[in-house]
PDB file of C-alpha atoms and ligand atoms in Angstrom:
ATOM      1  CA  MET A  58       5.677   0.004  34.241  1.00  0.00           C
ATOM      2  CA  THR A  59       9.360  -0.892  34.646  1.00  0.00           C
ATOM      3  CA  ILE A  60      11.744  -0.637  31.716  1.00  0.00           C
ATOM      4  CA  GLN A  61      12.311  -4.418  31.889  1.00  0.00           C
ATOM      5  CA  ASN A  62       8.564  -5.110  31.680  1.00  0.00           C
ATOM      6  CA  ALA A  63       8.230  -2.617  28.837  1.00  0.00           C
ATOM      7  CA  ILE A  64      10.834  -4.354  26.666  1.00  0.00           C
ATOM      8  CA  GLU A  65       9.334  -7.794  27.426  1.00  0.00           C
ATOM      9  CA  ASN A  66       5.915  -6.492  26.297  1.00  0.00           C
ATOM     10  CA  TYR A  67       7.539  -5.044  23.187  1.00  0.00           C
ATOM     11  CA  PHE A  68       9.113  -8.430  22.318  1.00  0.00           C
ATOM     12  CA  LYS A  69       5.765 -10.141  22.838  1.00  0.00           C
ATOM     13  CA  PHE A  70       3.928  -7.661  20.590  1.00  0.00           C
ATOM     14  CA  THR A  71       6.463  -7.513  17.751  1.00  0.00           C
ATOM     15  CA  GLY A  72       7.941 -11.014  17.896  1.00  0.00           C
ATOM     16  CA  ALA A  73      11.423  -9.441  17.866  1.00  0.00           C
ATOM     17  CA  LYS A  74      14.054 -11.354  19.841  1.00  0.00           C
ATOM     18  CA  SER A  75      16.488  -8.515  20.421  1.00  0.00           C
ATOM     19  CA  PHE A  76      16.785  -4.748  20.341  1.00  0.00           C
ATOM     20  CA  ASN A  77      19.725  -2.701  19.127  1.00  0.00           C
ATOM     21  CA  LEU A  78      18.930   1.005  19.231  1.00  0.00           C
ATOM     22  CA  THR A  79      20.428   3.060  16.383  1.00  0.00           C
ATOM     23  CA  THR A  80      17.736   5.650  15.670  1.00  0.00           C
ATOM     24  CA  ALA A  81      15.365   7.923  17.586  1.00  0.00           C
ATOM     25  CA  LEU A  82      12.266   8.968  15.610  1.00  0.00           C
ATOM     26  CA  VAL A  83      11.181  12.236  17.148  1.00  0.00           C
ATOM     27  CA  ASP A  84       7.772  13.912  16.858  1.00  0.00           C
ATOM     28  CA  MET A  85       7.645  17.736  16.645  1.00  0.00           C
ATOM     29  CA  ASP A  86       4.544  19.405  18.141  1.00  0.00           C
ATOM     30  CA  GLY A  87       4.371  18.716  21.873  1.00  0.00           C
ATOM     31  CA  VAL A  88       7.841  17.100  21.803  1.00  0.00           C
ATOM     32  CA  LEU A  89      10.199  19.777  20.423  1.00  0.00           C
ATOM     33  CA  TYR A  90       7.804  22.705  20.828  1.00  0.00           C
ATOM     34  CA  ASP A  91       5.008  23.618  23.212  1.00  0.00           C
ATOM     35  CA  SER A  92       2.967  24.438  20.135  1.00  0.00           C
ATOM     36  CA  MET A  93      -0.328  22.608  20.635  1.00  0.00           C
ATOM     37  CA  LYS A  94      -1.981  25.530  22.457  1.00  0.00           C
ATOM     38  CA  ASN A  95      -1.466  27.732  19.407  1.00  0.00           C
ATOM     39  CA  HIS A  96      -2.402  24.980  16.954  1.00  0.00           C
ATOM     40  CA  THR A  97      -5.733  24.389  18.715  1.00  0.00           C
ATOM     41  CA  ARG A  98      -6.433  28.164  18.751  1.00  0.00           C
ATOM     42  CA  ALA A  99      -5.623  28.452  15.036  1.00  0.00           C
ATOM     43  CA  TRP A 100      -7.833  25.463  14.183  1.00  0.00           C
ATOM     44  CA  VAL A 101     -10.815  26.901  16.073  1.00  0.00           C
ATOM     45  CA  LYS A 102     -10.395  30.238  14.288  1.00  0.00           C
ATOM     46  CA  LEU A 103     -10.314  28.541  10.871  1.00  0.00           C
ATOM     47  CA  MET A 104     -13.399  26.430  11.631  1.00  0.00           C
ATOM     48  CA  LYS A 105     -15.403  29.362  13.052  1.00  0.00           C
ATOM     49  CA  LYS A 106     -14.626  31.497   9.970  1.00  0.00           C
ATOM     50  CA  ASN A 107     -16.021  28.672   7.841  1.00  0.00           C
ATOM     51  CA  GLY A 108     -19.103  28.088  10.004  1.00  0.00           C
ATOM     52  CA  ILE A 109     -17.962  24.678  11.283  1.00  0.00           C
ATOM     53  CA  LYS A 110     -18.800  23.918  14.902  1.00  0.00           C
ATOM     54  CA  CYS A 111     -15.945  22.648  17.051  1.00  0.00           C
ATOM     55  CA  THR A 112     -14.337  22.767  20.474  1.00  0.00           C
ATOM     56  CA  ARG A 113     -10.706  23.550  21.159  1.00  0.00           C
ATOM     57  CA  ASP A 114     -10.203  20.313  23.098  1.00  0.00           C
ATOM     58  CA  GLU A 115     -11.070  18.067  20.179  1.00  0.00           C
ATOM     59  CA  PHE A 116      -8.035  19.250  18.227  1.00  0.00           C
ATOM     60  CA  TYR A 117      -5.726  17.738  20.866  1.00  0.00           C
ATOM     61  CA  LEU A 118      -7.204  14.371  19.883  1.00  0.00           C
ATOM     62  CA  TYR A 119      -6.412  14.942  16.195  1.00  0.00           C
ATOM     63  CA  GLU A 120      -2.776  15.764  17.001  1.00  0.00           C
ATOM     64  CA  GLY A 121      -0.576  13.800  14.580  1.00  0.00           C
ATOM     65  CA  MET A 122      -3.029  13.787  11.673  1.00  0.00           C
ATOM     66  CA  THR A 123      -2.030  15.874   8.665  1.00  0.00           C
ATOM     67  CA  GLY A 124      -3.692  19.289   8.372  1.00  0.00           C
ATOM     68  CA  SER A 125      -5.334  18.180   5.151  1.00  0.00           C
ATOM     69  CA  ASP A 126      -6.922  15.137   6.837  1.00  0.00           C
ATOM     70  CA  ILE A 127      -8.240  17.262   9.719  1.00  0.00           C
ATOM     71  CA  ILE A 128      -9.783  19.785   7.300  1.00  0.00           C
ATOM     72  CA  LYS A 129     -11.415  17.084   5.158  1.00  0.00           C
ATOM     73  CA  MET A 130     -12.819  15.314   8.232  1.00  0.00           C
ATOM     74  CA  LYS A 131     -14.197  18.469   9.890  1.00  0.00           C
ATOM     75  CA  PHE A 132     -15.799  19.869   6.721  1.00  0.00           C
ATOM     76  CA  LYS A 133     -17.363  16.491   5.919  1.00  0.00           C
ATOM     77  CA  ASN A 134     -18.711  15.861   9.436  1.00  0.00           C
ATOM     78  CA  GLY A 135     -19.500  19.481  10.284  1.00  0.00           C
ATOM     79  CA  ALA A 136     -20.991  20.713   7.012  1.00  0.00           C
ATOM     80  CA  GLY A 137     -21.408  17.677   4.751  1.00  0.00           C
ATOM     81  CA  LYS A 138     -18.818  19.171   2.376  1.00  0.00           C
ATOM     82  CA  ASN A 139     -16.313  17.109   0.418  1.00  0.00           C
ATOM     83  CA  ILE A 140     -13.110  19.124   0.281  1.00  0.00           C
ATOM     84  CA  THR A 141     -10.668  18.587  -2.593  1.00  0.00           C
ATOM     85  CA  ASP A 142      -6.901  18.339  -2.060  1.00  0.00           C
ATOM     86  CA  ASP A 143      -6.452  21.841  -3.511  1.00  0.00           C
ATOM     87  CA  GLU A 144      -9.144  23.331  -1.263  1.00  0.00           C
ATOM     88  CA  ALA A 145      -7.623  21.584   1.767  1.00  0.00           C
ATOM     89  CA  ALA A 146      -4.182  22.957   0.875  1.00  0.00           C
ATOM     90  CA  ALA A 147      -5.591  26.502   0.593  1.00  0.00           C
ATOM     91  CA  LEU A 148      -7.429  26.218   3.932  1.00  0.00           C
ATOM     92  CA  TYR A 149      -4.321  24.778   5.596  1.00  0.00           C
ATOM     93  CA  LYS A 150      -2.356  27.800   4.373  1.00  0.00           C
ATOM     94  CA  VAL A 151      -4.835  30.056   6.174  1.00  0.00           C
ATOM     95  CA  LYS A 152      -4.600  27.954   9.339  1.00  0.00           C
ATOM     96  CA  SER A 153      -0.772  28.095   9.162  1.00  0.00           C
ATOM     97  CA  ARG A 154      -0.961  31.890   8.927  1.00  0.00           C
ATOM     98  CA  TYR A 155      -3.250  32.072  11.995  1.00  0.00           C
ATOM     99  CA  PHE A 156      -0.752  29.847  13.829  1.00  0.00           C
ATOM    100  CA  SER A 157       2.210  32.065  12.874  1.00  0.00           C
ATOM    101  CA  GLU A 158       0.307  35.175  14.012  1.00  0.00           C
ATOM    102  CA  LEU A 159       0.056  33.742  17.532  1.00  0.00           C
ATOM    103  CA  GLY A 160       3.815  34.126  18.012  1.00  0.00           C
ATOM    104  CA  GLU A 161       6.658  31.650  18.364  1.00  0.00           C
ATOM    105  CA  PRO A 162       5.922  28.699  20.643  1.00  0.00           C
ATOM    106  CA  GLU A 163       8.290  27.896  23.518  1.00  0.00           C
ATOM    107  CA  LEU A 164      10.554  24.866  23.487  1.00  0.00           C
ATOM    108  CA  ILE A 165       9.450  21.851  25.529  1.00  0.00           C
ATOM    109  CA  GLN A 166      11.570  21.843  28.665  1.00  0.00           C
ATOM    110  CA  GLY A 167      14.260  19.150  28.603  1.00  0.00           C
ATOM    111  CA  THR A 168      13.940  17.857  25.033  1.00  0.00           C
ATOM    112  CA  LEU A 169      17.219  19.359  23.806  1.00  0.00           C
ATOM    113  CA  SER A 170      19.184  17.719  26.660  1.00  0.00           C
ATOM    114  CA  LEU A 171      17.497  14.386  25.979  1.00  0.00           C
ATOM    115  CA  LEU A 172      18.297  14.472  22.253  1.00  0.00           C
ATOM    116  CA  GLN A 173      21.883  15.568  22.937  1.00  0.00           C
ATOM    117  CA  ALA A 174      22.291  12.640  25.344  1.00  0.00           C
ATOM    118  CA  LEU A 175      20.911  10.240  22.743  1.00  0.00           C
ATOM    119  CA  LYS A 176      23.246  11.613  20.094  1.00  0.00           C
ATOM    120  CA  GLN A 177      26.205  11.322  22.458  1.00  0.00           C
ATOM    121  CA  ALA A 178      25.279   7.670  22.988  1.00  0.00           C
ATOM    122  CA  GLY A 179      25.583   7.121  19.217  1.00  0.00           C
ATOM    123  CA  VAL A 180      21.860   7.264  18.436  1.00  0.00           C
ATOM    124  CA  GLN A 181      20.897   9.298  15.334  1.00  0.00           C
ATOM    125  CA  CYS A 182      17.764  11.439  15.467  1.00  0.00           C
ATOM    126  CA  VAL A 183      15.167  11.704  12.675  1.00  0.00           C
ATOM    127  CA  LEU A 184      12.264  14.175  12.855  1.00  0.00           C
ATOM    128  CA  VAL A 185       8.856  12.624  12.051  1.00  0.00           C
ATOM    129  CA  THR A 186       5.846  14.931  11.863  1.00  0.00           C
ATOM    130  CA  GLY A 187       2.536  15.183  10.021  1.00  0.00           C
ATOM    131  CA  SER A 188       2.857  18.946  10.189  1.00  0.00           C
ATOM    132  CA  GLY A 189       3.592  21.278   7.274  1.00  0.00           C
ATOM    133  CA  GLN A 190       4.153  24.377   9.425  1.00  0.00           C
ATOM    134  CA  GLN A 191       7.041  26.117   7.661  1.00  0.00           C
ATOM    135  CA  SER A 192       7.422  28.769  10.380  1.00  0.00           C
ATOM    136  CA  ILE A 193       8.450  25.996  12.808  1.00  0.00           C
ATOM    137  CA  PHE A 194      10.605  24.071  10.314  1.00  0.00           C
ATOM    138  CA  ASP A 195      12.628  27.265   9.827  1.00  0.00           C
ATOM    139  CA  ARG A 196      13.492  27.363  13.543  1.00  0.00           C
ATOM    140  CA  ILE A 197      14.524  23.752  14.123  1.00  0.00           C
ATOM    141  CA  ASP A 198      18.190  23.968  13.113  1.00  0.00           C
ATOM    142  CA  ASN A 199      18.581  26.996  15.349  1.00  0.00           C
ATOM    143  CA  ASP A 200      16.721  25.597  18.379  1.00  0.00           C
ATOM    144  CA  TYR A 201      18.014  22.007  18.001  1.00  0.00           C
ATOM    145  CA  PRO A 202      21.430  22.537  16.377  1.00  0.00           C
ATOM    146  CA  GLU A 203      23.056  19.520  14.701  1.00  0.00           C
ATOM    147  CA  ILE A 204      20.479  17.140  16.132  1.00  0.00           C
ATOM    148  CA  PHE A 205      18.545  15.836  13.133  1.00  0.00           C
ATOM    149  CA  ALA A 206      20.042  13.601  10.450  1.00  0.00           C
ATOM    150  CA  ALA A 207      16.810  13.697   8.411  1.00  0.00           C
ATOM    151  CA  ARG A 208      13.255  15.047   8.457  1.00  0.00           C
ATOM    152  CA  ILE A 209       9.954  13.465   7.466  1.00  0.00           C
ATOM    153  CA  THR A 210       7.115  16.012   7.189  1.00  0.00           C
ATOM    154  CA  SER A 211       3.625  16.227   5.659  1.00  0.00           C
ATOM    155  CA  ALA A 212       5.279  16.732   2.250  1.00  0.00           C
ATOM    156  CA  ASP A 213       6.794  13.214   2.437  1.00  0.00           C
ATOM    157  CA  ILE A 214       3.719  11.220   3.417  1.00  0.00           C
ATOM    158  CA  LYS A 215       0.378  10.178   1.942  1.00  0.00           C
ATOM    159  CA  ARG A 216      -1.241   8.982   5.149  1.00  0.00           C
ATOM    160  CA  GLY A 217      -0.708  10.771   8.462  1.00  0.00           C
ATOM    161  CA  LYS A 218      -0.641   9.320  11.973  1.00  0.00           C
ATOM    162  CA  PRO A 219      -2.220   7.053  13.297  1.00  0.00           C
ATOM    163  CA  ASN A 220      -1.188   5.307  10.064  1.00  0.00           C
ATOM    164  CA  PRO A 221       2.345   3.935  10.578  1.00  0.00           C
ATOM    165  CA  GLU A 222       3.533   5.462   7.269  1.00  0.00           C
ATOM    166  CA  PRO A 223       5.285   8.534   8.784  1.00  0.00           C
ATOM    167  CA  TYR A 224       7.326   6.312  11.120  1.00  0.00           C
ATOM    168  CA  LEU A 225       8.005   3.725   8.405  1.00  0.00           C
ATOM    169  CA  LYS A 226       9.357   6.587   6.272  1.00  0.00           C
ATOM    170  CA  GLY A 227      11.438   7.750   9.240  1.00  0.00           C
ATOM    171  CA  MET A 228      12.858   4.232   9.652  1.00  0.00           C
ATOM    172  CA  ALA A 229      13.770   4.141   5.959  1.00  0.00           C
ATOM    173  CA  ALA A 230      15.409   7.591   6.205  1.00  0.00           C
ATOM    174  CA  GLY A 231      17.478   6.325   9.131  1.00  0.00           C
ATOM    175  CA  GLY A 232      18.223   2.971   7.478  1.00  0.00           C
ATOM    176  CA  ALA A 233      16.777   1.233  10.535  1.00  0.00           C
ATOM    177  CA  ARG A 234      14.287  -1.529  11.347  1.00  0.00           C
ATOM    178  CA  GLY A 235      11.609  -1.475  14.054  1.00  0.00           C
ATOM    179  CA  ASN A 236      13.775  -3.177  16.653  1.00  0.00           C
ATOM    180  CA  GLU A 237      16.431  -0.493  16.139  1.00  0.00           C
ATOM    181  CA  CYS A 238      14.072   2.487  16.602  1.00  0.00           C
ATOM    182  CA  LEU A 239      12.832   4.462  19.563  1.00  0.00           C
ATOM    183  CA  VAL A 240       9.796   6.679  18.910  1.00  0.00           C
ATOM    184  CA  ILE A 241       9.312   9.781  21.078  1.00  0.00           C
ATOM    185  CA  GLU A 242       5.685  10.967  21.107  1.00  0.00           C
ATOM    186  CA  ASN A 243       3.223  12.986  23.188  1.00  0.00           C
ATOM    187  CA  ALA A 244      -0.149  12.198  21.565  1.00  0.00           C
ATOM    188  CA  PRO A 245      -2.319   9.059  21.239  1.00  0.00           C
ATOM    189  CA  LEU A 246      -2.477   9.006  17.399  1.00  0.00           C
ATOM    190  CA  GLY A 247       1.293   9.412  17.208  1.00  0.00           C
ATOM    191  CA  VAL A 248       1.831   6.638  19.747  1.00  0.00           C
ATOM    192  CA  GLN A 249      -0.487   4.380  17.721  1.00  0.00           C
ATOM    193  CA  ALA A 250       1.556   5.091  14.589  1.00  0.00           C
ATOM    194  CA  GLY A 251       4.896   4.336  16.276  1.00  0.00           C
ATOM    195  CA  HIS A 252       3.530   1.159  17.855  1.00  0.00           C
ATOM    196  CA  ALA A 253       2.043  -0.031  14.534  1.00  0.00           C
ATOM    197  CA  ALA A 254       5.387   0.622  12.818  1.00  0.00           C
ATOM    198  CA  GLY A 255       6.985  -1.863  15.248  1.00  0.00           C
ATOM    199  CA  CYS A 256       9.144   0.682  17.072  1.00  0.00           C
ATOM    200  CA  PHE A 257       9.757   0.866  20.825  1.00  0.00           C
ATOM    201  CA  THR A 258       7.389   3.759  21.517  1.00  0.00           C
ATOM    202  CA  VAL A 259       7.853   6.138  24.417  1.00  0.00           C
ATOM    203  CA  GLY A 260       5.134   8.635  25.355  1.00  0.00           C
ATOM    204  CA  VAL A 261       5.832  11.784  27.320  1.00  0.00           C
ATOM    205  CA  THR A 262       3.000  13.757  28.942  1.00  0.00           C
ATOM    206  CA  THR A 263       3.842  17.309  27.896  1.00  0.00           C
ATOM    207  CA  GLY A 264       0.239  18.618  27.685  1.00  0.00           C
ATOM    208  CA  PRO A 265      -3.300  17.758  28.775  1.00  0.00           C
ATOM    209  CA  ILE A 266      -3.132  14.129  27.539  1.00  0.00           C
ATOM    210  CA  THR A 267      -2.715  11.690  30.432  1.00  0.00           C
ATOM    211  CA  GLU A 268      -0.273   8.828  31.012  1.00  0.00           C
ATOM    212  CA  LYS A 269      -3.211   6.399  30.895  1.00  0.00           C
ATOM    213  CA  GLU A 270      -4.316   7.596  27.434  1.00  0.00           C
ATOM    214  CA  LEU A 271      -0.795   7.139  26.059  1.00  0.00           C
ATOM    215  CA  TYR A 272      -0.529   3.581  27.455  1.00  0.00           C
ATOM    216  CA  LYS A 273      -3.984   2.835  26.022  1.00  0.00           C
ATOM    217  CA  ALA A 274      -2.774   3.984  22.583  1.00  0.00           C
ATOM    218  CA  GLY A 275       0.038   1.416  22.792  1.00  0.00           C
ATOM    219  CA  ALA A 276       2.981   3.234  24.384  1.00  0.00           C
ATOM    220  CA  ASP A 277       5.642   0.815  25.633  1.00  0.00           C
ATOM    221  CA  LEU A 278       6.678   3.289  28.306  1.00  0.00           C
ATOM    222  CA  VAL A 279       5.433   6.708  29.450  1.00  0.00           C
ATOM    223  CA  PHE A 280       7.403   9.436  31.236  1.00  0.00           C
ATOM    224  CA  LYS A 281       5.897  12.435  33.012  1.00  0.00           C
ATOM    225  CA  SER A 282       8.450  14.846  31.572  1.00  0.00           C
ATOM    226  CA  MET A 283      11.484  15.008  29.284  1.00  0.00           C
ATOM    227  CA  ASP A 284      13.656  15.437  32.396  1.00  0.00           C
ATOM    228  CA  ASP A 285      12.283  12.150  33.809  1.00  0.00           C
ATOM    229  CA  PHE A 286      13.019  10.527  30.443  1.00  0.00           C
ATOM    230  CA  THR A 287      16.621  11.828  30.479  1.00  0.00           C
ATOM    231  CA  ALA A 288      17.100  10.628  34.068  1.00  0.00           C
ATOM    232  CA  SER A 289      16.053   7.100  33.021  1.00  0.00           C
ATOM    233  CA  LEU A 290      18.034   7.154  29.777  1.00  0.00           C
ATOM    234  CA  PRO A 291      21.183   5.388  31.110  1.00  0.00           C
ATOM    235  CA  GLU A 292      19.061   2.458  32.336  1.00  0.00           C
ATOM    236  CA  LEU A 293      16.992   2.444  29.135  1.00  0.00           C
ATOM    237  CA  LEU A 294      20.165   2.382  27.015  1.00  0.00           C
ATOM    238  CA  THR A 295      21.590  -0.641  28.872  1.00  0.00           C
ATOM    239  CA  ILE A 296      18.473  -2.524  27.708  1.00  0.00           C
ATOM    240  CA  LEU A 297      17.839  -1.007  24.265  1.00  0.00           C
ATOM    241  CA  LYS A 298      21.503  -0.674  23.239  1.00  0.00           C
ATOM    242  CA  PRO A 299      23.311  -3.644  24.788  1.00  0.00           C
TER     243      PRO A 299
HETATM  244 CA1   CA B1319       2.819  15.625  18.856  1.00  0.00          CA
END
């Protein structure tokens, strides 16, 4: 996919006639942090302790959903149990503790440089995540200093990805419309959400999910790494920020 083809497809899908990039809406797990390995481990531990069958791989597919939605879905499908909001919140607290106990996840290679380059080009960055993992939120300003103008997290949304709500909230926080926003994602449900919100949605393969799966979910463009993304940024900006 060339950048020119990608923007033509975007115009066809959204009906927009122009693009004027002002805002990057940036996912957290798998984009800022190499955290999915620990999330999937923590999820399996929580499910096993509660007698719910699962595999580690399946949790990569749920990436982007809120913790509460994952818990409700797994308990319903795995044990026929309807979990209340309060029960889901309590179970999510346990999962968050398991996650914290696994140590601090590494940063995704190249994301900081990419976001700094975007900021230098006059593009504001807004964090958009379905996560409620406080131990990561506490690190962001230190690991990504002066990058984010606003944050949308699980506390701000009713419906997680693939629903477009998190990205629509991110657009509102940035005072931007779809044809002013670039979404940066690594997972199919997140790509679906960005695409449905009418944003130009870029997928980056930072884990086991393939390029093909991200295009299938609706990505306008997919890069193999953050460094590849940064290398193409000047060309992308001539098209998205004329
Ligand atoms: Ca993600």
